[in-house]
Coordinates of C-alpha atoms in Angstrom, one line a residue:
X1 CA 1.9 -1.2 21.1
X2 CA 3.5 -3.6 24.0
X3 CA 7.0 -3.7 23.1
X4 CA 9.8 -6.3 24.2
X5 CA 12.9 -4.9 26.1
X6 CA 15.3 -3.3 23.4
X7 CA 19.1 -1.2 24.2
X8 CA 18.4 2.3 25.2
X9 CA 20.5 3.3 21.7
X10 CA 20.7 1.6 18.7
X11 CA 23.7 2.9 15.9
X12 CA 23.2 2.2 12.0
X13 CA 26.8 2.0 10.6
X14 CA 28.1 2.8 7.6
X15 CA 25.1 2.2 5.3
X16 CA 23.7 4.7 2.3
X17 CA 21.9 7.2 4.0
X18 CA 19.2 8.2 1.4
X19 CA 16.6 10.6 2.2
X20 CA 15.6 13.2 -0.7
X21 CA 13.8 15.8 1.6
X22 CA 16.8 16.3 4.1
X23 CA 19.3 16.5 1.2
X24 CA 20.9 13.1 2.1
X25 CA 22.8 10.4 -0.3
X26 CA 25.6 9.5 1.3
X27 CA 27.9 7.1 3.7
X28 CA 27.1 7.3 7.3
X29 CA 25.5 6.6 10.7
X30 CA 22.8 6.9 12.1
X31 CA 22.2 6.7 15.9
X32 CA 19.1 6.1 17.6
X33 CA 18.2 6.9 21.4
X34 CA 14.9 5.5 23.0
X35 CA 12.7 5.7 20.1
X36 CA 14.1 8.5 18.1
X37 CA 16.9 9.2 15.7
X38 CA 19.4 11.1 17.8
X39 CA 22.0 12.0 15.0
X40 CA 22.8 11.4 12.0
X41 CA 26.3 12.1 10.0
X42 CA 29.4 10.5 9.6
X43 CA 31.7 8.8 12.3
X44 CA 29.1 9.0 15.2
X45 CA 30.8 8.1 18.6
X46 CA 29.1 4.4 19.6
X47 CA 27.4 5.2 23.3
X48 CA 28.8 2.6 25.8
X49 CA 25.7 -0.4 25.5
X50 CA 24.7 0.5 21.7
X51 CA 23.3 -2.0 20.0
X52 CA 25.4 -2.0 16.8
X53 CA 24.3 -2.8 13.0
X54 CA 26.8 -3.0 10.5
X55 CA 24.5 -1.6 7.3
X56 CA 28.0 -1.1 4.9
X57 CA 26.9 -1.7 1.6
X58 CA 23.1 -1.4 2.2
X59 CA 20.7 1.3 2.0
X60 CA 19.1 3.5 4.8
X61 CA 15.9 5.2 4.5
X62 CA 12.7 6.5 6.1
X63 CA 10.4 3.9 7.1
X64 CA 8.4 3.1 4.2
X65 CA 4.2 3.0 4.8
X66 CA 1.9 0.9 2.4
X67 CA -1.4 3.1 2.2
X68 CA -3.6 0.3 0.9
X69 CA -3.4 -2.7 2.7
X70 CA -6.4 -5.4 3.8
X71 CA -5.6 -7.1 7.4
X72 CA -9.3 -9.2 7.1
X73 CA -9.8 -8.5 10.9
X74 CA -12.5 -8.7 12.7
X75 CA -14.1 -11.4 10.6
X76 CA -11.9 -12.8 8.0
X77 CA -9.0 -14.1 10.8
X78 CA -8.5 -17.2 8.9
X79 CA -7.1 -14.9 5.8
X80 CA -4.8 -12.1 7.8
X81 CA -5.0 -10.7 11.0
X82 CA -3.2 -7.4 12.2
X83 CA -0.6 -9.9 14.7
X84 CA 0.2 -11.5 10.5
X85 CA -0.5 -8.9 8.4
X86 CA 2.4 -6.5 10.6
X87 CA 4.2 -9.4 10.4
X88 CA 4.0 -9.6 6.7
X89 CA 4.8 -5.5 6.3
X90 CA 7.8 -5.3 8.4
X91 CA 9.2 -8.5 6.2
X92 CA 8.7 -6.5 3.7
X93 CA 10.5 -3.4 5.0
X94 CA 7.1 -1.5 6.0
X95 CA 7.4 0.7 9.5
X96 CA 3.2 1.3 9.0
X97 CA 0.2 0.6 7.0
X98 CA -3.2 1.9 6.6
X99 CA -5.8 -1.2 6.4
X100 CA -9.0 -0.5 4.6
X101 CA -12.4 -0.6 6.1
X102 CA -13.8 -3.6 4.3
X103 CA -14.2 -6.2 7.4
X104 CA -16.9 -7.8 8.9
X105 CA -18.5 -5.9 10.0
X106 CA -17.9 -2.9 8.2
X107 CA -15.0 -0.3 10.2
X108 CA -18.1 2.3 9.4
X109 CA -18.3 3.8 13.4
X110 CA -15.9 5.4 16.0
X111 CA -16.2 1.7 17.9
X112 CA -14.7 0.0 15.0
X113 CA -12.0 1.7 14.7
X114 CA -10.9 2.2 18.4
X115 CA -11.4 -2.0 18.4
X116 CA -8.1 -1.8 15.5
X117 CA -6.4 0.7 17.4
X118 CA -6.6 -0.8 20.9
X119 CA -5.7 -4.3 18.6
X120 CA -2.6 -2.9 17.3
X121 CA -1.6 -1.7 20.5
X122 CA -0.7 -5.1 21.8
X123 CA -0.2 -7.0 18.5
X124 CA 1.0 -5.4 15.8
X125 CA 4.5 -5.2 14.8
X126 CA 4.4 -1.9 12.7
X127 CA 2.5 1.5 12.7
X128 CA -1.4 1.1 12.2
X129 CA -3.6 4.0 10.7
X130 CA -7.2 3.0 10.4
X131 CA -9.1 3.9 7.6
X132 CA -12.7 4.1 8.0
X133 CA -15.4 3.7 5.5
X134 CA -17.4 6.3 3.5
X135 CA -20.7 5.1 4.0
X136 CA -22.6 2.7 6.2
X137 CA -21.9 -1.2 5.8
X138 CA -19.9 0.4 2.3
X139 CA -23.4 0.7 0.9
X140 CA -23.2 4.0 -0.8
X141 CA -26.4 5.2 0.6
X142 CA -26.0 6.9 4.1
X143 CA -22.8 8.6 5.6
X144 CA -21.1 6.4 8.0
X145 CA -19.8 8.1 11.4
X146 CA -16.9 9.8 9.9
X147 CA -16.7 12.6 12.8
X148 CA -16.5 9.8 15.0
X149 CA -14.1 7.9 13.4
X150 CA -11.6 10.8 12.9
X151 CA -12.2 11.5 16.8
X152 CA -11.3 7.3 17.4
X153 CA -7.8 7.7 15.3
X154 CA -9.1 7.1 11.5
X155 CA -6.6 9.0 9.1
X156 CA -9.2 9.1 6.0
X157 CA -12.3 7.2 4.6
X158 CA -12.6 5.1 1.8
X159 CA -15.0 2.6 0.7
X160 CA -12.3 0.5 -0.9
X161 CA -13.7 -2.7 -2.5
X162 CA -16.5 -1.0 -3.8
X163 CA -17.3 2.9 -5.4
X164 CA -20.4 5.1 -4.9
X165 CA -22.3 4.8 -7.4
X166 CA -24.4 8.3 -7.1
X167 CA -22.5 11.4 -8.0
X168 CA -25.3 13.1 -5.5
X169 CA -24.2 10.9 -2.8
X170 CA -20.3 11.5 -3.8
X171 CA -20.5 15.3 -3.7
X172 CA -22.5 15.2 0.0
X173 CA -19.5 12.7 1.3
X174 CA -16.5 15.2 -0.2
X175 CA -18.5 18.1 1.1
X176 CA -18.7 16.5 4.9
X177 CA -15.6 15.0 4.5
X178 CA -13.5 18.2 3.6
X179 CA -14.2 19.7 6.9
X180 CA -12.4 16.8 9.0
X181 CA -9.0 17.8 6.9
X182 CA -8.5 14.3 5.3
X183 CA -8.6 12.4 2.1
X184 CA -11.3 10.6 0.6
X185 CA -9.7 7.2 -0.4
X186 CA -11.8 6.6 -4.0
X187 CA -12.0 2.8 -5.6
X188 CA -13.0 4.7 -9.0
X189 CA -15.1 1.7 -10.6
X190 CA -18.4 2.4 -12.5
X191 CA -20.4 -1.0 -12.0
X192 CA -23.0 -0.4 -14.6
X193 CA -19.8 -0.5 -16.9
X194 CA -17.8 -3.4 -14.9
X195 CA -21.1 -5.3 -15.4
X196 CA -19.6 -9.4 -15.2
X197 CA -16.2 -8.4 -15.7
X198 CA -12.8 -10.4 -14.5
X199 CA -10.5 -9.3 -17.0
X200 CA -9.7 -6.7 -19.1
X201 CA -11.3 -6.1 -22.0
X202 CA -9.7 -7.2 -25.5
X203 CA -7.9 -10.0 -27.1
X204 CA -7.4 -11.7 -23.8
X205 CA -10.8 -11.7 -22.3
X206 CA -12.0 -12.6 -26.1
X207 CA -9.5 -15.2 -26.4
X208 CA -9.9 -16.9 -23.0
X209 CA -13.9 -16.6 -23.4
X210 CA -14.7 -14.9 -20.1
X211 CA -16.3 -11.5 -19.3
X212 CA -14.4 -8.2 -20.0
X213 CA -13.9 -5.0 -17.8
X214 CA -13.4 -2.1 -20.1
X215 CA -10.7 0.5 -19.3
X216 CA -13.5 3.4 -19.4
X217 CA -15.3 2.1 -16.3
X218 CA -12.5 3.3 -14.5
X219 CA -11.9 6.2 -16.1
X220 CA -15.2 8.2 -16.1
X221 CA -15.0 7.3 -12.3
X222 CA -11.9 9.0 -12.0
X223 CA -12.9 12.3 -13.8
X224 CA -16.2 12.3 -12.1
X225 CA -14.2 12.2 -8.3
X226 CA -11.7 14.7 -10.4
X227 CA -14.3 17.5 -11.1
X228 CA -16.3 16.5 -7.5
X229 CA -13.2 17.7 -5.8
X230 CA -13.1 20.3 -7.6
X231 CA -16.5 21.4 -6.8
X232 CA -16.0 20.7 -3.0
X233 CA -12.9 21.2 -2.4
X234 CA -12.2 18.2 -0.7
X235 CA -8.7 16.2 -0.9
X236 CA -9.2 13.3 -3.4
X237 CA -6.7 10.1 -3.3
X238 CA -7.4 7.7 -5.9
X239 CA -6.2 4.3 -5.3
X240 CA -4.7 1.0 -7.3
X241 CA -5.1 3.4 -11.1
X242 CA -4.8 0.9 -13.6
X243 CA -5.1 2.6 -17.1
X244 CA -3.2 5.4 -19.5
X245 CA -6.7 8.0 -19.5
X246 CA -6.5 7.7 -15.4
X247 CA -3.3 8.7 -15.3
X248 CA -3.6 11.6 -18.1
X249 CA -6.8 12.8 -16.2
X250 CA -5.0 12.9 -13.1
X251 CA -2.2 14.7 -14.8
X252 CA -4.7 17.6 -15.8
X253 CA -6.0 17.7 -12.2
X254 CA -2.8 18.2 -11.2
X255 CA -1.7 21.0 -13.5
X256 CA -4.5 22.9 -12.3
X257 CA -3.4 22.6 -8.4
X258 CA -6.2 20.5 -7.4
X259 CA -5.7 18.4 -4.3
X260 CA -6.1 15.3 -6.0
X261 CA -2.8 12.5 -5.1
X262 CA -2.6 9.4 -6.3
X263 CA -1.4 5.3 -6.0
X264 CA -0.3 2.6 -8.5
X265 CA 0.6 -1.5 -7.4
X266 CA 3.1 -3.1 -8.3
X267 CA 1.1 -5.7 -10.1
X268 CA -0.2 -3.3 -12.5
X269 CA 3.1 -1.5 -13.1
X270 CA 4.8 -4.8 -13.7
X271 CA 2.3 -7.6 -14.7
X272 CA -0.2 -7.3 -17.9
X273 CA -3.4 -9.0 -19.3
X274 CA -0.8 -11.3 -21.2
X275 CA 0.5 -12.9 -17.9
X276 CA -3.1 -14.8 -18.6
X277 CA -2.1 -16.2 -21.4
X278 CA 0.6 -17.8 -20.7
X279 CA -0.9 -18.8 -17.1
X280 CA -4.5 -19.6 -18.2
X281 CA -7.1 -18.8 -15.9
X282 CA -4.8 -18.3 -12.6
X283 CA -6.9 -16.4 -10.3
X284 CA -3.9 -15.2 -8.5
X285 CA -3.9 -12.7 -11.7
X286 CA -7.4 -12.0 -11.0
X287 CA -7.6 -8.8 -9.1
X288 CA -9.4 -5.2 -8.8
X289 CA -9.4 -3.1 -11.0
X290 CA -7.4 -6.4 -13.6
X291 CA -4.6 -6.0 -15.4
X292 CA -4.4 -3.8 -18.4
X293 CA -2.3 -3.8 -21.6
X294 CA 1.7 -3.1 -21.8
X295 CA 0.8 0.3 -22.6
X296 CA -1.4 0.9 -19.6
X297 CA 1.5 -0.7 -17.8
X298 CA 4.2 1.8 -19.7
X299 CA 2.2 5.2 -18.7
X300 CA 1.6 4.0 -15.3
X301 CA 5.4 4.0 -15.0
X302 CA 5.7 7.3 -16.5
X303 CA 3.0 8.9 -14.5
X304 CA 5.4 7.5 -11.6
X305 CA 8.3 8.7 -12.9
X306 CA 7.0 12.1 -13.6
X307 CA 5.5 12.8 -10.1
X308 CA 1.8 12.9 -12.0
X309 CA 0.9 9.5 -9.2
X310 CA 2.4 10.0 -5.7
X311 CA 2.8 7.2 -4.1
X312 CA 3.2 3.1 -4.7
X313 CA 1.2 1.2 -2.1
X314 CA 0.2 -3.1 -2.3
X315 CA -3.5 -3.3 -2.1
X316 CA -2.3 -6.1 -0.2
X317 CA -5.7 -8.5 -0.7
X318 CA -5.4 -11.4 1.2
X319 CA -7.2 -14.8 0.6
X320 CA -8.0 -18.3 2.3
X321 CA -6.9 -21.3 -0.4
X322 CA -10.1 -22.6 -0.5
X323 CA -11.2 -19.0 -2.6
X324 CA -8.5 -19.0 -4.8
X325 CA -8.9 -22.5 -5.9
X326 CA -12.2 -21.8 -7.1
X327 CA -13.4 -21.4 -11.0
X328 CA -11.8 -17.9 -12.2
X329 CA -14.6 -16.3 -12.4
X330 CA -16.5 -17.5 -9.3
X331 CA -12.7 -16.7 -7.4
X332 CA -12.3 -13.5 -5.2
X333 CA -10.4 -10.4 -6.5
X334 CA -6.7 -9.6 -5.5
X335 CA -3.2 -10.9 -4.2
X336 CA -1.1 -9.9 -1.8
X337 CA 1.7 -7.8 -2.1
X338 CA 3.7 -6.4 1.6
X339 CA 6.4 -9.0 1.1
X340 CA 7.4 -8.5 -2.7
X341 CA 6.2 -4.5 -3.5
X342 CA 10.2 -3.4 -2.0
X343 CA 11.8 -5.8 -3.7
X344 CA 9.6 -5.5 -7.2
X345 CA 10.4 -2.1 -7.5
X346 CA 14.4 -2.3 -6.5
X347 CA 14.2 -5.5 -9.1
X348 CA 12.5 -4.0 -11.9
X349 CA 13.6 0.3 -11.3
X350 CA 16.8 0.6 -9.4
X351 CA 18.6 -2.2 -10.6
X352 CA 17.6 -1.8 -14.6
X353 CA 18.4 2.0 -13.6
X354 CA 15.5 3.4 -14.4
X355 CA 14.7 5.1 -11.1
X356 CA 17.2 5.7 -8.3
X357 CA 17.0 5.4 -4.4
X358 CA 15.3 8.7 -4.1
X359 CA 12.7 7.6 -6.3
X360 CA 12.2 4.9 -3.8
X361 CA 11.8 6.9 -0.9
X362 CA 10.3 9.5 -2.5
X363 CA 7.5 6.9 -3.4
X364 CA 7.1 4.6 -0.4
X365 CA 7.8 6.6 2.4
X366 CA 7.4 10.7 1.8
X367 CA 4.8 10.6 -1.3
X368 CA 2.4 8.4 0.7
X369 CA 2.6 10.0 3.8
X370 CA 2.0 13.2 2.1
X371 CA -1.3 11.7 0.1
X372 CA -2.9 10.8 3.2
X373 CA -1.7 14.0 5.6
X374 CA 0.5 11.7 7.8
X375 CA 3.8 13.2 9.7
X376 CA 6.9 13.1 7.4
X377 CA 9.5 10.2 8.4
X378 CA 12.9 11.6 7.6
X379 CA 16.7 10.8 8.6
X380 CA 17.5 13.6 10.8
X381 CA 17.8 14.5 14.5
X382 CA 14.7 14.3 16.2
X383 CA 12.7 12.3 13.5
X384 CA 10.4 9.0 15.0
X385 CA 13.1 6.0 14.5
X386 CA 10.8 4.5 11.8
X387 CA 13.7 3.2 9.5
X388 CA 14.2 0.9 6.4
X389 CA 17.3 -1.2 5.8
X390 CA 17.5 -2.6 2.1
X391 CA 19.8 -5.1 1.2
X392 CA 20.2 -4.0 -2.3
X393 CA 22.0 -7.6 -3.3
X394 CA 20.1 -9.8 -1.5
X395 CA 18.6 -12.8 -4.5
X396 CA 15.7 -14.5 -3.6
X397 CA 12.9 -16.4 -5.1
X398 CA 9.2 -15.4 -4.1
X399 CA 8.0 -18.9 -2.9
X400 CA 4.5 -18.3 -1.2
X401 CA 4.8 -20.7 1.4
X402 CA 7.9 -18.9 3.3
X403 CA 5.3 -15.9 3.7
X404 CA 4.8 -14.4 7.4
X405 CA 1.2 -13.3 5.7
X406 CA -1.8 -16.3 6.6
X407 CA -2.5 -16.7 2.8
X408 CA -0.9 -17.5 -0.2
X409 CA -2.1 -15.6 -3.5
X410 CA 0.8 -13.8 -5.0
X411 CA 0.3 -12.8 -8.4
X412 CA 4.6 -12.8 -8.1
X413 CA 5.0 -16.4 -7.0
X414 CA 7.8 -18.0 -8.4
X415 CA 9.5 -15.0 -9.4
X416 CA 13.2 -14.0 -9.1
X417 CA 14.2 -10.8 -7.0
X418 CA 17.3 -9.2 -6.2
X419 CA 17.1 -6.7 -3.2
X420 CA 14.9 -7.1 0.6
X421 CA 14.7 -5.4 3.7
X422 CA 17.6 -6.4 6.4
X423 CA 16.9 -4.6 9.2
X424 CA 13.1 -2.3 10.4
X425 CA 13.0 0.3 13.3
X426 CA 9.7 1.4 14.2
X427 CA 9.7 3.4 17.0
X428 CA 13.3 2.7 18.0
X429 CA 12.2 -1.0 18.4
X430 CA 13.7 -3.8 15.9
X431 CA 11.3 -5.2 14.5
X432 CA 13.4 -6.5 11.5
X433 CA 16.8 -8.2 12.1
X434 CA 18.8 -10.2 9.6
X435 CA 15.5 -10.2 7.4
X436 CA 13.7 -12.0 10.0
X437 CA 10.8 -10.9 11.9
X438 CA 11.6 -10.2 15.5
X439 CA 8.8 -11.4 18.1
X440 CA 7.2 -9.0 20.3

């Protein structure tokens, strides 16, 4: 990445210093020197040219990484593109993110993904680890150039956006896959179950008269990729889990040492299928896999709490007006999510004391990087200076069209938050500063 001009050391005063796997929760300073974290401790001696930042009363952590993120480029630039869509993540206190495959044309060859690398290089703003599709044009029938891809800088596959279909073809993927030492990325969706569906299935898709998406297509998918990694070996991630039997089968994998990890949004730990009632056929609610019941939403948060899912990540989906604005069930899936996910989970875990810092690192910054194989980002000496400042106070009101992402759809719009990013390092660079984007 082409970076603008920035002090050869940069000093993090007296801010929380919270990082779980260095043993760290307490006042200090943290000093950077070109590019990575020099010391850390209290009462650090300022080198003559620092660039000071007065963190007291805030919160310093690794740099957190969103592992399921959708920057629409090549071919959807007038929804995100990697220059807005890094724009959007380090707003939102992200140091990297990992966009999915599902562009046009497909990221399904080695050329693909050196085009997002070489991309990023000059205009992102944050980290960039491509994932690269399962199979060709996300078809489900042939393997795409995974060997290639891996070779070009991919970090895992995925066919996000849709699922194989064929157990045959799943097993020959996990069974190439395994020997490239990375994750298979699985959207677990059965569409011969999903059929029509928009919502979930009950009282809400009954009472609003549109089709329903039953909370077993999801979970045979996930016990069929369960017992395929199994048989393979290969490292299973399932992303964006949505319902109770997910999580419990997930929970069994785990308790017999599989190498099966796991994701939950925000939006379906903190949103339900009764957000549509109240907000009738809003198709910023409408997203992939939809949202559940309060219970669904309740054993999500336990499976978080518990260690059973690793990781939170956005499935930040992206969307032009012009889609969303459409009949609900003619409207595309999804909403975005790098600008609210830090601030949702400080709002509605931290503050109501149900989780703690460590939690938050634990689940944006270590347990995601661990999912997907990716170095660990810590706070000690000789780390990368990928950091996260949180204001923990900081009140502000989601309103869409303040955004740094090119679209709109937030399921969150309108809502009221209390904590935001002040400050991101990536790299040693400042790419956050007073909660405002610096240019590149």
């Amino acid at each position: 990445m082409s970076r603008s001009a920035n002090p050869s050391h940069t000093i993090l005063q007296g801010g929380r210093l919270v990082d779980p796997s260095a043993g760290l929760d307490c006042v200090g300073d943290v000093l950077v020197s070109k590019g990575t974290i020099a010391a850390v401790g209290a009462g650090i001696e300022t080198p003559k040219g620092a660039r000071v930042i007065d963190c007291r009363g805030k919160v310093v952590m690794p740099g957190l990484i969103d592992v399921h993120v959708h920057l629409r480029q090549p071919g959807r630039e007038d929804e995100e593109t990697v220059r807005s869509g890094t724009r959007a993540a380090v707003k939102g206190g992200f140091t990297a993110v990992c966009p999915m495959p599902n562009t046009e044309p497909v990221c399904d060859e080695g050329a693909a993904v050196r085009f997002l690398v070489e991309t990023a290089q000059d205009e992102a703003h944050c980290r960039v680890h491509p994932i690269g599709a399962l199979t060709v044009k996300q078809d489900g029938r042939a393997l795409a150039e995974i060997g290639d891809m891996v070779a070009s800088g991919a970090v895992a596959v995925s066919d996000d956006g849709s699922s194989i279909q064929s157990a045959g073809m799943m097993r020959l993927v996990m069974d190439y896959v395994k020997r490239f030492d990375i994750p298979v990325l699985s959207h677990c969706q059965d569409d011969s179950l999903v059929g029509r569906g928009v919502v979930n299935e009950g009282f809400v898709s009954t009472k609003l008269g549109v089709p329903g998406w039953p909370a077993a297509a999801e979970e045979l998918s996930v016990a069929r990729d369960i017992r395929l990694s199994e048989l393979t070996g290969c490292r299973l991630h399932l992303q964006h889990l949505s319902c109770a039997g997910s999580v419990e089968l997930v929970r069994q994998a785990k308790s017999k040492d599989l190498p099966v990890t796991a994701e939950v949004t925000p939006h379906h730990l903190f949103l339900t299928e009764e957000a549509l009632l109240s907000r009738a056929y809003d198709t910023d609610l409408k997203m992939n896999p939809p949202l559940r019941t309060a219970d669904d939403a309740a054993e999500l948060l336990r499976g978080l709490l518990d260690g059973t899912i690793d990781c939170v990540a956005t499935d930040h989906a992206p969307h032009a007006p012009h889609e969303k604005e459409l009949e609900f069930e003619l409207a595309p899936f999804g909403t975005t999510g790098l600008e609210t996910a830090l601030a949702l989970v400080v709002t509605h875990l931290v503050h109501s004391g149900r989780a703690g810092w460590g939690h938050v690192v634990a689940w944006m910054a270590h347990g995601p990087r661990a999912a997907l194989g990716l170095p660990l980002v810590t706070l000690t000496a000789g780390s990368p200076a990928d950091i996260t400042v949180v204001d923990p106070e900081m009140g502000w009101t989601v309103e869409s069209d303040c955004f740094e992402s090119r679209s709109r759809n937030s399921a969150f719009a309108g809502a009221s938050l209390r904590g935001a990013a002040s400050e991101v390092l990536v790299d040693g660079r400042l790419a956050l500063e007073g909660g405002r984007v610096v240019d590149l």
